């Protein structure tokens, strides 16, 4: 098993070209997804910790939701950090859950800022 430290940064913060391809070049759909990302159900480390204390599989599902949203909008670093955290929560890989969660939260905040900046110019 690989050991994830949570310090790996892979991909772009926000790859709009990939995001547009994902939605079939429908700019309005992408704008809707970006708005949903910043306005609907923000990620919470406290909520994750609460879920994790009860059920690792449910915690993995919680992270999976945000990882999937990140992939839809081209937030590659967030998606990669989410995948690493999800894999450890599911027991597929070993790693430091605390550090991976911290990294995921940092990537989430950077992605949120990038999305907000992007929405101002779209």
CSV table of C-alpha atoms in Angstrom, one decimal:
chain,number,residue,atom,x,y,z
A,1,UNK,CA,0.0,0.0,0.0
A,2,UNK,CA,1.1,3.5,-0.7
A,3,UNK,CA,1.4,5.9,2.2
A,4,UNK,CA,-0.2,9.4,1.6
A,5,UNK,CA,1.2,12.3,3.5
A,6,UNK,CA,-1.3,14.8,2.3
A,7,UNK,CA,1.4,17.1,1.0
A,8,UNK,CA,1.2,16.0,-2.6
A,9,UNK,CA,-0.2,18.7,-5.0
A,10,UNK,CA,-1.2,17.4,-8.4
A,11,UNK,CA,-2.9,19.2,-11.2
A,12,UNK,CA,-4.3,22.8,-11.5
A,13,UNK,CA,-6.2,24.7,-9.0
A,14,UNK,CA,-9.0,25.3,-11.5
A,15,UNK,CA,-8.7,23.9,-15.0
A,16,UNK,CA,-11.5,25.7,-16.9
A,17,UNK,CA,-10.7,24.1,-20.2
A,18,UNK,CA,-11.2,20.6,-18.7
A,19,UNK,CA,-14.3,21.8,-16.9
A,20,UNK,CA,-15.8,23.1,-20.1
A,21,UNK,CA,-15.1,19.8,-21.9
A,22,UNK,CA,-16.7,18.0,-19.0
A,23,UNK,CA,-20.0,19.9,-19.6
A,24,UNK,CA,-19.9,19.8,-23.4
A,25,UNK,CA,-18.7,23.4,-23.7
A,26,UNK,CA,-21.9,24.7,-22.1
A,27,UNK,CA,-20.7,27.8,-20.4
A,28,UNK,CA,-24.0,28.5,-18.6
A,29,UNK,CA,-24.0,25.0,-17.2
A,30,UNK,CA,-20.4,25.5,-16.0
A,31,UNK,CA,-21.4,28.8,-14.3
A,32,UNK,CA,-24.3,27.0,-12.6
A,33,UNK,CA,-21.9,24.3,-11.3
A,34,UNK,CA,-19.4,26.9,-10.1
A,35,UNK,CA,-22.1,28.8,-8.3
A,36,UNK,CA,-23.4,25.6,-6.7
A,37,UNK,CA,-19.8,24.8,-5.6
A,38,UNK,CA,-19.4,28.0,-3.7
A,39,UNK,CA,-23.0,28.3,-2.4
A,40,UNK,CA,-24.3,24.8,-1.7
A,41,UNK,CA,-23.2,22.7,1.3
A,42,UNK,CA,-19.7,24.0,2.1
A,43,UNK,CA,-17.2,21.4,3.2
A,44,UNK,CA,-16.7,21.3,7.0
A,45,UNK,CA,-13.8,19.6,8.7
A,46,UNK,CA,-15.9,19.5,11.9
A,47,UNK,CA,-18.7,17.6,10.1
A,48,UNK,CA,-16.1,15.2,8.6
A,49,UNK,CA,-14.6,14.6,12.0
A,50,UNK,CA,-18.0,13.9,13.5
A,51,UNK,CA,-19.0,11.5,10.7
A,52,UNK,CA,-15.5,9.8,10.9
A,53,UNK,CA,-15.8,9.2,14.6
A,54,UNK,CA,-18.9,7.1,13.9
A,55,UNK,CA,-18.3,5.5,10.5
A,56,UNK,CA,-15.3,5.6,8.2
A,57,UNK,CA,-17.4,4.5,5.2
A,58,UNK,CA,-19.8,7.4,5.7
A,59,UNK,CA,-16.8,9.8,6.1
A,60,UNK,CA,-15.5,8.5,2.7
A,61,UNK,CA,-18.9,9.2,1.1
A,62,UNK,CA,-18.8,12.7,2.5
A,63,UNK,CA,-15.4,13.4,0.9
A,64,UNK,CA,-16.4,11.6,-2.3
A,65,UNK,CA,-19.2,14.2,-2.8
A,66,UNK,CA,-16.8,17.1,-2.7
A,67,UNK,CA,-14.2,15.2,-4.8
A,68,UNK,CA,-16.8,14.6,-7.5
A,69,UNK,CA,-17.9,18.2,-7.4
A,70,UNK,CA,-14.3,19.3,-7.7
A,71,UNK,CA,-13.8,17.0,-10.8
A,72,UNK,CA,-16.9,18.5,-12.5
A,73,UNK,CA,-15.5,22.0,-12.2
A,74,UNK,CA,-11.9,21.2,-13.0
A,75,UNK,CA,-10.5,21.7,-9.5
A,76,UNK,CA,-7.8,19.2,-10.0
A,77,UNK,CA,-5.8,19.7,-6.8
A,78,UNK,CA,-8.9,19.4,-4.7
A,79,UNK,CA,-10.0,16.3,-6.6
A,80,UNK,CA,-6.6,14.7,-6.2
A,81,UNK,CA,-6.4,15.5,-2.5
A,82,UNK,CA,-10.0,14.2,-2.1
A,83,UNK,CA,-9.1,11.0,-3.8
A,84,UNK,CA,-6.1,10.5,-1.5
A,85,UNK,CA,-8.3,11.1,1.6
A,86,UNK,CA,-11.1,9.0,0.4
A,87,UNK,CA,-8.7,6.1,-0.4
A,88,UNK,CA,-7.3,6.2,3.2
A,89,UNK,CA,-10.8,6.4,4.7
A,90,UNK,CA,-11.9,3.4,2.7
A,91,UNK,CA,-8.8,1.5,3.7
A,92,UNK,CA,-7.5,1.2,0.2
A,93,UNK,CA,-4.3,3.0,1.1
A,94,UNK,CA,-2.5,4.0,4.3
A,95,UNK,CA,-1.9,7.5,5.3
A,96,UNK,CA,-2.3,10.2,7.9
A,97,UNK,CA,-6.0,11.1,8.0
A,98,UNK,CA,-5.5,14.2,10.0
A,99,UNK,CA,-2.9,15.6,7.5
A,100,UNK,CA,-4.9,14.5,4.5
A,101,UNK,CA,-8.0,16.3,5.9
A,102,UNK,CA,-5.9,19.4,6.5
A,103,UNK,CA,-4.6,19.3,3.0
A,104,UNK,CA,-8.1,18.7,1.6
A,105,UNK,CA,-9.5,21.7,3.5
A,106,UNK,CA,-6.7,23.9,2.3
A,107,UNK,CA,-7.3,22.8,-1.3
A,108,UNK,CA,-11.0,23.4,-0.8
A,109,UNK,CA,-10.4,26.9,0.4
A,110,UNK,CA,-8.0,27.7,-2.5
A,111,UNK,CA,-10.5,26.2,-5.0
A,112,UNK,CA,-13.4,28.3,-3.5
A,113,UNK,CA,-11.3,31.4,-3.9
A,114,UNK,CA,-10.4,30.5,-7.5
A,115,UNK,CA,-14.1,29.8,-8.3
A,116,UNK,CA,-15.2,33.1,-6.8
A,117,UNK,CA,-12.6,35.0,-8.9
A,118,UNK,CA,-13.6,33.1,-12.0
A,119,UNK,CA,-17.3,33.9,-11.5
A,120,UNK,CA,-16.4,37.6,-11.4
A,121,UNK,CA,-15.0,37.4,-15.0
A,122,UNK,CA,-17.4,34.9,-16.6
